[in-house]
C-alpha positions as MATLAB code, in Angstrom:
seq = 'MAADKRGNKTVRDLILSLAVLGVVVAVIYVFIPHDSKADPVKPISYSVELGQARRDAPFEVAGPEGLSARWRATSVTYNSADPHKVVWHVGFVDPEQQYVAVEQSNGDPDAFIGEVTLDAHRDGTRTVTAGGLVWERWAGKRYNALVRKEQGVTTIVLGTGPDGQLTQMAAALRERGGR';
ca = [
       0.000    0.000    0.000;
       2.875    2.419    0.786;
       4.505    1.849   -2.623;
       1.216    2.622   -4.399;
       0.706    5.834   -2.462;
       4.307    6.937   -3.096;
       3.920    6.321   -6.841;
       0.841    8.542   -7.001;
       2.632   11.284   -5.115;
       5.571   11.176   -7.577;
       3.312   11.572  -10.622;
       1.410   14.425   -8.925;
       4.722   16.164   -8.064;
       5.940   15.746  -11.638;
       2.792   17.356  -13.041;
       3.049   20.262  -10.585;
       6.719   20.774  -11.451;
       5.921   20.837  -15.163;
       3.123   23.357  -14.570;
       5.480   25.677  -12.649;
       8.126   25.312  -15.352;
       5.518   26.093  -18.030;
       4.547   29.303  -16.232;
       8.222   30.379  -16.020;
       8.762   29.699  -19.741;
       5.589   31.613  -20.644;
       6.687   34.632  -18.567;
      10.118   34.625  -20.210;
       8.577   34.380  -23.687;
       6.131   37.218  -23.067;
       8.475   39.656  -21.321;
      11.849   39.087  -23.039;
      12.008   40.995  -26.357;
      12.533   38.902  -29.462;
      12.163   39.497  -33.160;
      11.732   36.365  -35.213;
      11.977   38.393  -38.446;
      15.315   40.036  -37.583;
      18.343   39.239  -39.720;
      20.588   36.868  -37.719;
      23.716   38.166  -39.498;
      25.314   41.048  -37.643;
      27.523   42.894  -40.137;
      30.822   44.336  -38.955;
      33.175   47.000  -40.254;
      36.608   45.798  -41.297;
      38.107   49.106  -42.492;
      40.339   49.607  -39.427;
      41.851   46.124  -39.689;
      42.269   46.454  -43.456;
      44.095   49.759  -42.993;
      46.350   48.264  -40.330;
      47.122   45.230  -42.480;
      47.927   47.409  -45.507;
      50.353   49.504  -43.421;
      52.018   46.539  -41.729;
      51.951   43.451  -43.988;
      54.986   42.417  -46.046;
      52.684   41.987  -49.072;
      49.933   43.970  -50.787;
      46.726   43.230  -48.875;
      43.551   42.433  -50.835;
      40.310   44.097  -49.847;
      37.055   44.151  -51.801;
      35.801   47.377  -53.338;
      32.494   48.085  -55.036;
      30.439   45.191  -53.672;
      26.772   45.907  -53.006;
      25.495   46.426  -49.457;
      24.012   42.931  -49.674;
      27.550   41.587  -49.108;
      27.916   41.757  -45.322;
      31.257   41.365  -43.580;
      30.987   39.033  -40.587;
      34.582   38.329  -39.520;
      38.015   39.882  -39.822;
      41.457   39.005  -38.492;
      44.985   40.160  -39.105;
      47.819   38.246  -37.464;
      51.406   39.398  -37.882;
      52.906   37.679  -34.819;
      55.117   35.516  -37.062;
      56.689   37.694  -39.808;
      57.145   34.565  -41.946;
      53.454   33.662  -41.692;
      51.429   36.886  -41.707;
      47.729   36.106  -42.224;
      44.875   38.346  -43.392;
      41.223   37.172  -43.347;
      37.889   38.849  -44.010;
      34.684   36.814  -44.215;
      31.318   37.740  -45.733;
      27.782   36.513  -46.153;
      26.946   37.032  -49.822;
      23.563   38.104  -51.261;
      22.574   34.423  -51.552;
      23.247   33.904  -47.803;
      26.413   31.882  -48.467;
      29.839   32.288  -46.858;
      32.662   33.844  -48.911;
      36.071   34.793  -47.501;
      39.338   36.354  -48.594;
      42.469   34.772  -47.127;
      46.067   35.869  -47.647;
      49.416   34.811  -46.246;
      53.119   34.977  -46.949;
      53.588   31.565  -45.300;
      54.119   28.221  -47.042;
      51.543   28.225  -49.879;
      50.676   24.515  -49.797;
      50.206   24.433  -46.014;
      48.171   27.656  -46.077;
      45.887   26.441  -48.872;
      45.276   23.121  -47.117;
      44.604   24.841  -43.797;
      42.105   27.476  -44.934;
      40.298   25.411  -47.594;
      40.041   22.418  -45.264;
      42.044   20.255  -47.685;
      40.454   21.218  -50.991;
      42.285   19.950  -54.076;
      43.197   21.492  -57.428;
      40.284   21.068  -59.850;
      42.276   19.708  -62.780;
      43.626   22.567  -64.854;
      40.510   24.755  -64.502;
      41.178   28.445  -64.116;
      38.960   31.493  -63.716;
      39.765   35.024  -64.835;
      38.549   37.675  -62.401;
      39.683   41.258  -62.036;
      42.098   40.757  -64.933;
      43.944   38.010  -63.031;
      43.994   34.240  -63.534;
      42.969   32.148  -60.525;
      43.306   28.384  -60.053;
      40.025   26.584  -59.259;
      40.083   24.320  -56.197;
      37.269   22.027  -54.992;
      36.642   20.609  -51.539;
      34.033   18.917  -49.412;
      33.284   22.060  -47.426;
      34.661   24.938  -49.508;
      35.392   25.679  -53.137;
      38.152   28.171  -53.751;
      39.931   30.396  -56.211;
      43.677   30.457  -55.525;
      46.413   32.775  -56.759;
      50.038   32.083  -55.813;
      52.487   34.903  -56.380;
      55.988   35.646  -55.203;
      55.720   36.181  -51.453;
      51.920   35.872  -51.053;
      49.086   33.429  -51.592;
      45.588   34.852  -52.048;
      42.494   32.668  -51.702;
      38.820   33.430  -52.203;
      36.847   30.561  -50.727;
      33.343   29.774  -49.645;
      30.171   27.771  -49.742;
      28.677   29.960  -52.445;
      28.490   29.181  -56.158;
      31.441   29.844  -58.446;
      29.835   33.077  -59.644;
      29.922   34.553  -56.144;
      33.573   33.551  -55.641;
      34.436   35.086  -59.016;
      32.557   38.277  -58.137;
      34.531   38.613  -54.898;
      37.841   37.907  -56.664;
      37.030   40.569  -59.280;
      36.271   43.126  -56.531;
      39.632   42.693  -54.782;
      42.095   45.566  -54.837;
      45.580   45.029  -53.477;
      47.311   47.918  -51.748;
      49.964   48.629  -49.165;
      52.642   46.235  -48.133;
      56.198   46.966  -47.149;
];
């Protein structure tokens, strides 16, 4: 008889606990502001970092110019701690809501390409011309990329977007600065 009574008490306590929890959740939902239609992408400005990189880097730093406002920058880094592996990165969400980034480094080209493209591979002999420059086409499981290796710097435009978006970003790049 005691086991039966205890079992009923446990179920009753569980129902009361769920009711209290439901009231707390309802209060939070009603009184905490939320906007389900808001854009989850919070654009950032990268002009300060781009200026710093162009003053400091041992190579001409690529930054996009002339892209529409629908291209929103979401991440930027410049790391010059190792003068033999200076790295510039700026990431975007493109108008199709896909990720596109510009990556540059004066480090070992093969290691840098493998690291930032997550081990993409050269797509045969395919090339793309963008901004008057010839880029190698690379394909990977996560990212596709356009790669340009020059003396002292490797420039990569990579992303989840279609080739047209990568080409548009590559065409918008302007290289300036460098020591």
